[in-house]
Amino acid sequence: MPMRGGGNRFTRERERPRNMRKTILRLLSYFREQWYALPVIFMLSLGATAAALAGPFFIGRIIDSMVYPYPAAEVTRWGLSIFFLLVVLYFWDSCAQFLQTWVVAGASQRLVRSMRQYLFKHLQKLPIKFFDSYMHGELMSRLSNDTDNIAGILGMALVQMTSITITVTGVLAMMLWLSPTMTFFALVSVPFFFVVSKTIGAKTRRHFRAQQLELGLLNAKIEEDISGMAVIKAYGCEQKNVDDFAQINERLRAAGTQAQIWSGFIMPAMNVINNLSLAVVAFAGAWLAINDAITVGIIATFIAYARQFGRPLNELAGTYNQLQSALASTERVFEILDVPAEPPDTLDATELTQPRGDIQFRDVTFGYAPDKPVVQDITFDAPAGSVIALVGPTGAGKTTVVNLIARFYDIDAGEIILDGRSLTAYTRNSLRRSFGIVLQDAYLFTGSILDNLRYSNPTATDDQVREAARLVGADRFIRQLPEGYHTRLTENSRNLSTGQRQLLTITRCVLANPDILILDEATSNVDTRTEAKIQSAMKMLMQNRTAFVIAHRLRTIINADKILVVDGGRIVEQGNHDQLIAQKGAYHRMFDMQMRGIMT
């Protein structure tokens, strides 16, 4: 797990509009695995549309048979036959629509499952600086809320788009066959549909994007405050956090209100246009019937077809409107997927096996932002098996130095050499497997203590786990827990003390049996007695291993082979304890201040 030093933040790029067509095509590209659903949906839509189109045609024939003089027996026979045929057709229409929904629901959910898995997998490949720039709650929102939004709308949009395309094509063909003149009057309103849809759609898309952004910020606020509830209560900041939450919640409400208002305009506007279209069709049909150009039955058929033609356009407008919300979510997901993963290993990179641990820094410079170096011109040698301590004021760059050793970040200039080869000559995974890291902030996962200890060595036996715990001094308190090593920890093990959590993370490191150790204030959260036990265990663990120790308690690193005094991103002094004391420089002043504090 990486250690974050000071200054490792970079400005997050703001949400920006994207190409709608490109986003849709990219989203559909994820549908490749569900390709079989498309022909099924198409055939069901074709069958349902055929049934829907046949209904008005046959109804028109019944009307004509009643209006014009036909034998009563023939009219009755025709009427009953068509009645039962309509029952069959409309039943099939309902069944086909249900099957469409069934097929597309499964396909869309599987698609989003794959997208969510791919997104989570991609998160594992992203560089550490990415997670330094995004709030965790917002990432959770994109992984859960946004993908759910895509699933909820994508299936409906796919069915409706297919059905609308087939219905509009079929209705248009039937109308042209029955009466080209009436078709002209029926299509007068079409331009108005598209103008209204495009105008309102542009507004809704912007507001839906704002809504999803504010929802992500709200989730981030919730996650952050729940995690830090102890600090909030300790400083009496409950009301401040309620006010901050209310502000974000209000922005979400405002964005959501605007999105819903604009999306609410679409259907009433479309209904007005559709009703005007029906009035035009009825008036034109009546005039043509009076002049014997068409029959009354065709007028009835055209009115039904005009409604069928207008209904898909209404649905298209509504679907387009809701699609804006899905596209806003899709763009937020794609924004994460577009973040480049860690640069791949070089083609000639080799696996690091049994490293000696001989590490050299040569004029290394690095900054989390290109124009703001955090460490500059760092040069030192760490011979195999030596203990290197890094000391200095907070924010001096100590943690950054050890982050660079584990390649959590790549350097901007200079070179880091391990066993005679540049770090980039080894694969990242093999390099990081060679390190054992204990951070100042202990982090444990939800699960049993046994599972957490085995995190660094999944093949370790129960006896090996217990032996590592005894070596560190954690075995005693573990056995006193209700279920011992099988005690289940809550989120980040809040049911344990800070010192106990630290002991478990140190045990986990011991169990990994690493070749190189990195200890970042590993004993800062334990009492003096426990610290002595851990120091004894660490002394055994560090034998014949290269170890980097970041410490503020200078008495804990007196026996280090080399002490690096870091200040302002540079090494201002280096040597062993006696050499640095003799220099009467920065280390001497720090050590003298700490010893005076202990004495008083």
XYZ file of C-alpha atoms in Angstrom:
600
model
C 0.000 0.000 0.000
C 1.540 3.341 -0.964
C 2.483 6.029 1.459
C 1.365 9.538 0.686
C 3.722 12.355 1.353
C 3.048 16.051 1.291
C 2.205 17.828 -1.922
C 1.048 14.860 -3.976
C -2.126 16.451 -5.299
C -2.794 17.557 -8.846
C -5.752 19.498 -10.132
C -8.591 17.343 -11.311
C -9.876 18.035 -14.796
C -13.390 19.395 -14.752
C -16.294 17.611 -16.353
C -16.617 18.630 -19.970
C -19.119 17.908 -22.724
C -18.405 14.981 -24.993
C -19.524 13.860 -28.401
C -22.953 12.281 -27.913
C -22.718 10.101 -31.010
C -19.271 8.858 -30.034
C -20.462 8.044 -26.520
C -23.442 6.057 -27.812
C -21.314 4.091 -30.278
C -18.767 3.331 -27.593
C -21.472 2.190 -25.199
C -22.934 -0.089 -27.850
C -19.482 -1.564 -28.435
C -19.785 -3.104 -24.976
C -22.882 -4.885 -26.260
C -20.799 -7.206 -28.436
C -20.961 -10.020 -25.902
C -24.758 -9.761 -25.961
C -25.007 -9.646 -29.771
C -27.453 -12.568 -29.817
C -30.071 -10.364 -28.129
C -30.221 -7.920 -31.041
C -31.728 -10.257 -33.685
C -34.152 -11.619 -31.071
C -35.275 -8.110 -30.160
C -35.557 -7.193 -33.835
C -37.723 -10.206 -34.695
C -39.989 -9.672 -31.678
C -40.338 -5.988 -32.559
C -41.131 -6.918 -36.135
C -43.844 -9.329 -35.020
C -45.336 -6.890 -32.518
C -45.328 -4.068 -35.075
C -46.981 -6.260 -37.713
C -49.788 -7.072 -35.276
C -50.169 -3.415 -34.301
C -50.297 -2.308 -37.943
C -52.807 -4.971 -38.947
C -55.315 -3.855 -36.298
C -56.192 -0.390 -37.719
C -56.307 -1.801 -41.263
C -58.901 -4.426 -40.346
C -60.887 -1.960 -38.233
C -61.095 0.301 -41.299
C -62.449 -2.588 -43.366
C -65.161 -3.247 -40.756
C -66.192 0.411 -40.822
C -66.374 0.425 -44.594
C -68.477 -2.735 -44.546
C -70.938 -1.002 -42.209
C -71.018 2.352 -43.986
C -71.431 0.978 -47.476
C -74.304 -1.357 -48.489
C -73.185 -4.944 -47.928
C -75.407 -7.921 -47.020
C -76.004 -8.098 -43.257
C -74.907 -11.736 -43.065
C -71.655 -10.929 -44.819
C -71.009 -7.950 -42.531
C -71.649 -10.112 -39.464
C -69.372 -12.863 -40.706
C -66.653 -10.367 -41.578
C -67.031 -8.593 -38.261
C -66.780 -11.750 -36.138
C -63.817 -13.068 -38.138
C -61.939 -9.796 -37.800
C -62.887 -9.509 -34.122
C -61.281 -12.863 -33.270
C -58.317 -12.055 -35.507
C -57.812 -8.771 -33.642
C -57.912 -10.606 -30.311
C -55.137 -12.913 -31.535
C -53.108 -10.029 -32.984
C -53.287 -7.857 -29.865
C -52.519 -10.845 -27.623
C -49.431 -11.568 -29.719
C -48.500 -7.878 -29.579
C -48.566 -7.963 -25.762
C -46.616 -11.231 -25.596
C -43.963 -9.942 -28.019
C -43.486 -6.747 -26.002
C -43.156 -8.742 -22.779
C -40.568 -11.070 -24.358
C -38.680 -8.044 -25.675
C -38.479 -6.605 -22.182
C -37.409 -9.976 -20.773
C -34.595 -10.452 -23.293
C -33.257 -6.916 -23.151
C -33.391 -6.734 -19.344
C -31.112 -9.756 -19.068
C -28.807 -8.514 -21.811
C -28.501 -4.985 -20.385
C -27.850 -6.242 -16.859
C -25.150 -8.593 -18.113
C -23.657 -5.730 -20.113
C -23.512 -3.459 -17.073
C -22.136 -6.300 -14.949
C -19.289 -6.635 -17.446
C -18.800 -2.865 -17.526
C -18.714 -2.680 -13.721
C -16.204 -5.539 -13.549
C -14.083 -3.923 -16.231
C -14.205 -0.585 -14.414
C -13.197 -2.155 -11.097
C -10.402 -4.091 -12.803
C -9.225 -0.871 -14.458
C -9.129 0.857 -11.064
C -6.604 -1.745 -9.907
C -4.298 -0.736 -12.767
C -4.393 3.022 -12.233
C -1.426 4.890 -10.742
C -1.503 6.005 -7.136
C -1.719 9.685 -8.121
C -5.153 9.025 -9.616
C -6.561 8.022 -6.218
C -4.903 11.054 -4.659
C -6.966 13.314 -6.935
C -10.461 11.762 -6.618
C -12.638 11.555 -3.547
C -13.306 7.921 -2.710
C -17.043 8.468 -2.372
C -17.205 9.893 -5.883
C -15.426 6.847 -7.310
C -17.897 4.642 -5.442
C -20.752 6.639 -6.982
C -19.413 6.078 -10.477
C -18.932 2.381 -9.857
C -22.413 1.863 -8.413
C -24.886 4.706 -9.100
C -23.734 5.560 -12.607
C -23.537 1.954 -13.780
C -26.991 1.290 -12.303
C -28.319 4.300 -14.166
C -26.905 2.950 -17.415
C -28.518 -0.450 -16.809
C -31.884 1.049 -15.937
C -32.163 3.149 -19.073
C -30.135 1.246 -21.646
C -32.527 -1.727 -21.806
C -35.585 0.463 -22.144
C -33.900 2.652 -24.764
C -32.770 -0.353 -26.799
C -36.277 -1.846 -26.921
C -37.917 1.458 -27.707
C -35.398 2.472 -30.337
C -35.840 -0.846 -32.153
C -39.612 -0.738 -31.822
C -39.805 2.914 -32.868
C -37.693 2.343 -35.986
C -39.788 -0.625 -37.145
C -43.112 1.008 -36.204
C -42.397 4.296 -37.956
C -41.176 2.474 -41.070
C -44.207 0.149 -41.115
C -46.748 2.901 -40.450
C -45.217 5.096 -43.141
C -45.324 2.239 -45.646
C -48.988 1.442 -44.864
C -50.031 5.081 -45.083
C -48.301 5.563 -48.418
C -50.002 2.422 -49.719
C -53.454 3.552 -48.593
C -53.244 7.239 -49.581
C -50.164 9.328 -50.431
C -52.229 12.510 -50.033
C -53.333 11.661 -46.523
C -49.738 10.636 -45.733
C -48.608 14.171 -46.549
C -51.049 15.667 -44.036
C -50.070 13.072 -41.427
C -46.380 14.024 -41.726
C -46.869 17.793 -41.459
C -46.102 17.710 -37.733
C -42.877 15.639 -37.971
C -40.472 18.633 -38.252
C -41.995 20.107 -35.089
C -41.300 16.854 -33.214
C -37.600 16.999 -34.019
C -37.208 20.720 -33.344
C -38.809 20.430 -29.903
C -36.909 17.230 -29.077
C -33.538 18.694 -30.036
C -34.129 21.990 -28.235
C -35.256 20.445 -24.957
C -32.783 17.545 -25.187
C -29.809 19.895 -25.228
C -31.007 21.439 -21.968
C -31.771 18.162 -20.209
C -28.407 16.613 -21.030
C -26.539 19.475 -19.366
C -28.697 19.348 -16.245
C -28.496 15.547 -15.973
C -24.700 15.779 -16.093
C -24.783 18.347 -13.306
C -27.115 16.095 -11.318
C -24.777 13.090 -11.594
C -21.784 15.236 -10.632
C -23.503 16.566 -7.516
C -24.653 13.039 -6.623
C -21.033 11.887 -6.718
C -19.982 14.766 -4.457
C -22.799 13.942 -2.038
C -21.700 10.313 -1.835
C -18.123 11.442 -1.272
C -19.251 13.703 1.586
C -21.225 10.882 3.209
C -18.343 8.414 2.932
C -15.842 10.932 4.294
C -17.979 12.013 7.257
C -18.927 8.492 8.303
C -15.244 7.459 8.196
C -14.228 10.491 10.246
C -17.153 10.545 12.684
C -14.899 10.211 15.736
C -12.943 13.330 14.739
C -16.159 15.232 13.971
C -17.544 14.520 17.422
C -14.223 15.165 19.147
C -14.118 18.717 17.764
C -17.848 19.358 18.036
C -18.236 19.898 14.288
C -21.570 18.121 13.908
C -23.497 21.259 12.956
C -20.796 22.389 10.526
C -20.982 19.034 8.770
C -24.783 19.196 8.710
C -24.514 22.626 7.059
C -21.914 21.414 4.537
C -24.075 18.414 3.710
C -27.115 20.664 3.315
C -25.247 22.836 0.803
C -24.262 19.865 -1.372
C -27.725 18.371 -0.991
C -29.281 21.666 -2.061
C -27.092 21.814 -5.160
C -28.148 18.259 -5.986
C -31.786 19.224 -5.493
C -31.405 22.259 -7.729
C -29.662 20.270 -10.465
C -32.194 17.447 -10.198
C -35.106 19.893 -10.283
C -33.798 21.551 -13.432
C -33.235 18.173 -15.071
C -36.746 16.974 -14.216
C -38.403 20.260 -15.216
C -36.787 20.281 -18.633
C -37.427 16.564 -19.111
C -41.026 17.190 -18.079
C -41.520 19.672 -20.912
C -41.021 17.093 -23.596
C -44.141 14.926 -23.256
C -46.718 17.760 -22.965
C -45.161 19.491 -25.958
C -45.213 16.278 -27.959
C -48.836 15.587 -26.998
C -49.890 19.033 -28.230
C -48.153 18.457 -31.564
C -49.632 14.945 -31.811
C -53.171 16.163 -31.123
C -52.819 18.931 -33.697
C -51.619 16.303 -36.159
C -54.735 14.203 -35.503
C -56.922 17.273 -36.086
C -55.193 17.929 -39.412
C -55.626 14.285 -40.462
C -59.323 14.281 -39.483
C -60.050 17.562 -41.273
C -58.150 16.575 -44.434
C -59.706 13.117 -44.402
C -63.218 14.528 -44.116
C -62.592 16.898 -47.047
C -61.198 14.042 -49.176
C -64.086 11.713 -48.243
C -66.630 14.350 -49.224
C -64.941 14.501 -52.618
C -64.947 10.673 -52.863
C -61.134 10.520 -52.813
C -61.037 8.088 -49.870
C -63.466 6.048 -47.798
C -64.546 6.628 -44.195
C -62.773 3.438 -43.214
C -59.481 4.820 -44.534
C -60.015 7.953 -42.441
C -60.410 5.780 -39.334
C -57.366 3.731 -40.331
C -55.309 6.888 -40.897
C -56.327 8.362 -37.541
C -55.181 5.122 -35.866
C -51.952 5.132 -37.901
C -51.396 8.815 -37.132
C -51.641 7.975 -33.426
C -49.276 5.044 -33.919
C -46.919 7.319 -35.843
C -47.118 10.043 -33.193
C -46.792 7.670 -30.241
C -43.318 6.410 -31.263
C -42.203 9.988 -31.803
C -43.463 10.838 -28.314
C -41.653 7.792 -26.949
C -38.580 8.748 -28.937
C -38.620 12.179 -27.350
C -39.088 10.679 -23.879
C -36.433 8.045 -24.504
C -34.063 10.661 -25.859
C -34.735 12.707 -22.760
C -34.000 9.819 -20.407
C -31.042 8.845 -22.528
C -29.427 12.126 -21.511
C -29.228 10.870 -17.934
C -27.711 7.568 -19.068
C -25.221 9.367 -21.299
C -24.189 11.618 -18.415
C -23.507 8.494 -16.343
C -21.782 6.796 -19.262
C -19.444 9.722 -19.770
C -18.532 9.684 -16.079
C -17.715 5.985 -16.308
C -15.754 6.440 -19.532
C -13.843 9.293 -17.938
C -12.378 6.784 -15.469
C -11.817 4.147 -18.144
C -9.937 6.734 -20.232
C -7.426 7.415 -17.455
C -4.204 5.726 -18.592
C -3.121 2.744 -16.542
C 0.345 2.604 -15.078
C 2.862 2.595 -17.933
C 3.540 -0.983 -18.960
C 6.792 -2.675 -18.098
C 9.498 -2.310 -20.711
C 9.769 -5.129 -23.241
C 13.081 -6.289 -21.755
C 11.867 -6.082 -18.126
C 12.655 -9.223 -16.147
C 11.259 -10.807 -12.995
C 13.074 -9.816 -9.828
C 13.973 -12.954 -7.927
C 15.942 -13.190 -4.675
C 17.170 -9.580 -4.659
C 20.224 -8.729 -2.585
C 18.790 -5.302 -1.786
C 21.695 -3.124 -2.934
C 19.965 0.199 -3.727
C 21.480 3.399 -5.111
C 19.920 6.803 -5.761
C 21.656 8.914 -8.401
C 20.561 12.576 -8.684
C 16.881 11.650 -8.341
C 14.299 14.409 -8.799
C 10.548 13.945 -8.566
C 7.400 16.049 -8.175
C 3.721 15.127 -8.007
C 3.153 18.113 -10.280
C 5.674 18.622 -13.127
C 6.654 22.137 -12.103
C 6.801 21.492 -8.350
C 9.565 19.023 -7.399
C 9.152 17.423 -3.985
C 12.603 15.832 -3.864
C 15.623 17.134 -5.769
C 19.045 15.723 -6.569
C 18.756 12.856 -4.059
C 21.922 10.745 -4.044
C 22.828 8.002 -1.569
C 23.825 4.335 -1.372
C 21.998 1.632 0.583
C 24.242 -1.453 0.569
C 22.588 -4.860 0.764
C 21.580 -5.752 4.306
C 21.952 -2.210 5.647
C 19.428 -0.224 7.665
C 18.781 3.236 6.251
C 16.873 5.712 8.406
C 15.215 8.838 7.049
C 14.565 11.698 9.435
C 13.504 15.298 9.043
C 10.574 17.657 9.508
C 7.071 16.826 8.297
C 6.698 17.380 4.553
C 10.440 17.192 3.923
C 10.062 14.366 1.379
C 10.946 11.276 3.431
C 7.841 9.313 2.467
C 8.274 10.339 -1.156
C 11.749 8.793 -1.222
C 10.495 5.359 -0.132
C 7.502 5.651 -2.480
C 9.986 5.971 -5.328
C 11.885 2.882 -4.189
C 8.725 0.769 -4.531
C 7.874 2.499 -7.857
C 4.540 3.772 -6.634
C 5.623 6.801 -8.650
C 8.183 7.038 -11.452
C 10.972 9.561 -11.116
C 11.279 12.659 -13.306
C 15.085 12.687 -13.496
C 18.047 10.666 -12.294
C 18.135 6.929 -11.685
C 17.359 4.414 -8.955
C 19.425 1.244 -9.146
C 18.654 -2.090 -7.503
C 21.298 -4.823 -7.601
C 23.121 -3.100 -10.429
C 20.084 -2.504 -12.666
C 17.590 0.324 -12.979
C 14.239 -0.237 -11.245
C 12.564 -0.027 -14.659
C 14.510 -3.138 -15.704
C 12.281 -5.215 -13.405
C 8.560 -5.877 -13.696
C 6.503 -3.848 -11.244
C 4.741 -6.841 -9.704
C 7.924 -8.740 -8.982
C 9.568 -5.576 -7.641
C 6.717 -4.795 -5.252
C 6.459 -8.404 -4.107
C 10.012 -8.039 -2.848
C 9.019 -5.284 -0.419
C 7.370 -5.497 2.955
C 5.710 -2.233 3.958
C 4.346 -1.100 7.299
C 2.633 2.281 7.268
C 1.968 4.718 10.056
C -1.778 4.416 9.349
C -2.649 0.744 9.801
C -5.206 -0.518 7.314
C -7.023 -3.808 7.675
C -9.857 -5.224 5.599
C -13.267 -6.514 6.597
C -12.862 -10.197 7.425
C -11.270 -12.377 10.072
C -7.944 -11.584 11.695
C -6.568 -14.751 10.127
C -7.579 -13.578 6.652
C -5.997 -10.177 7.215
C -2.714 -11.655 8.392
C -2.635 -14.029 5.422
C -3.176 -11.103 3.030
C 0.577 -10.912 2.424
C 1.037 -14.694 2.207
C -2.152 -16.591 1.243
C -0.422 -19.976 1.475
C 0.739 -19.524 5.073
C -0.405 -22.212 7.496
C -2.173 -21.472 10.779
C 1.007 -22.332 12.691
C 3.069 -19.923 10.578
C 0.542 -17.149 11.200
C 0.583 -17.746 14.955
C 4.383 -17.866 15.011
C 4.585 -14.498 13.241
C 2.073 -13.052 15.715
C 4.083 -14.395 18.669
C 7.264 -12.886 17.219
C 5.666 -9.453 17.050
C 3.785 -9.774 20.341
C 0.282 -9.790 18.868
C -0.595 -13.389 19.716
C -1.546 -12.598 23.311
C -4.225 -9.998 22.602
C -5.540 -11.996 19.610
C -6.155 -15.074 21.781
C -8.021 -12.892 24.290
C -10.569 -11.856 21.650
C -13.948 -13.704 21.681
C -13.121 -15.823 18.631
C -9.343 -15.538 18.648
C -7.818 -15.551 15.185
C -11.268 -16.015 13.667
C -12.584 -12.771 15.174
C -14.211 -10.792 12.412
C -13.068 -7.208 11.978
C -15.404 -4.397 11.016
C -14.553 -1.795 8.387
C -10.883 -0.933 8.868
C -11.007 -2.858 12.173
C -12.517 -0.066 14.267
C -13.273 -2.638 16.957
C -9.523 -2.767 17.758
C -7.293 -0.113 19.254
C -4.838 1.777 17.078
C -1.902 -0.064 18.621
C -3.537 -3.453 18.080
C -4.194 -2.661 14.433
C -0.569 -1.672 14.014
C 0.593 -4.916 15.562
C -1.517 -6.845 13.066
C -0.062 -4.959 10.094
C 3.459 -5.609 11.368
C 2.599 -9.291 11.782
C 1.345 -9.291 8.202
C 4.675 -7.862 7.072
C 6.632 -10.447 9.063
C 4.554 -13.229 7.515
C 5.392 -11.947 4.024
C 9.089 -12.569 4.736
C 10.126 -9.736 2.371
C 13.589 -9.134 0.943
C 13.454 -5.386 1.521
C 11.635 -3.597 4.345
C 10.008 -0.164 4.413
C 8.843 1.005 7.831
C 7.026 4.339 7.919
C 6.714 5.273 11.593
C 5.748 1.660 12.237
C 5.804 2.020 16.030
C 4.386 5.522 16.346
C 0.946 4.345 17.534
C 1.980 1.836 20.178
C 2.960 2.235 23.799
C 6.551 2.083 25.012
C 6.342 -1.540 26.172
C 4.807 -2.716 22.912
C 7.316 -0.619 20.994
C 10.184 -2.439 22.678
C 8.710 -5.800 21.626
C 8.217 -4.619 18.069
C 11.717 -3.183 17.882
C 13.080 -6.529 19.009
C 11.006 -8.335 16.365
C 12.030 -5.830 13.705
C 15.674 -6.217 14.618
C 15.380 -9.941 13.942
C 13.393 -9.320 10.767
C 15.898 -6.789 9.428
C 18.846 -9.165 9.728
C 20.417 -9.691 6.293
C 17.743 -7.461 4.715
C 17.912 -3.921 3.411
C 15.549 -1.784 5.469
C 14.335 1.796 5.113
C 12.989 3.288 8.318
C 11.175 6.623 8.552
C 11.234 7.750 12.160
C 10.506 10.786 14.279
C 11.630 9.114 17.508
C 15.337 9.369 16.848
C 16.250 7.008 19.693
C 14.662 4.165 17.661
C 17.188 4.545 14.805
C 20.435 5.117 16.731
C 21.817 1.796 15.484
C 20.944 2.414 11.821
C 23.859 1.926 9.416
C 23.094 5.224 7.716
C 20.838 8.122 8.638
C 19.606 10.489 5.933
C 18.503 13.912 7.143
C 15.967 15.216 4.642
C 14.799 18.816 4.555
C 13.132 20.755 1.761
C 13.315 17.760 -0.568
C 17.085 17.449 -0.294
C 19.476 15.344 1.776
C 21.232 17.869 3.984
C 23.207 15.346 6.050
C 24.005 11.633 5.954
C 26.029 9.304 8.080
C 25.622 7.092 11.137
C 24.451 8.383 14.501
C 27.914 9.099 15.917
C 29.071 10.852 12.755
C 26.034 13.109 12.626
C 26.240 13.969 16.310
C 29.871 14.906 15.810
C 28.959 17.220 12.922
C 26.861 19.385 15.279
C 24.364 20.006 12.452
C 20.645 19.520 11.870
C 20.569 15.943 13.211
C 22.410 16.965 16.366
C 19.876 19.737 17.005
C 16.895 17.405 16.483
C 18.364 14.708 18.694
C 19.273 17.198 21.400
C 15.728 18.658 21.386
C 14.161 15.204 21.707
C 16.501 14.153 24.496
C 15.786 17.362 26.382
C 12.076 16.653 26.002
C 12.545 13.149 27.401
C 14.656 14.378 30.285
C 12.129 17.034 31.253
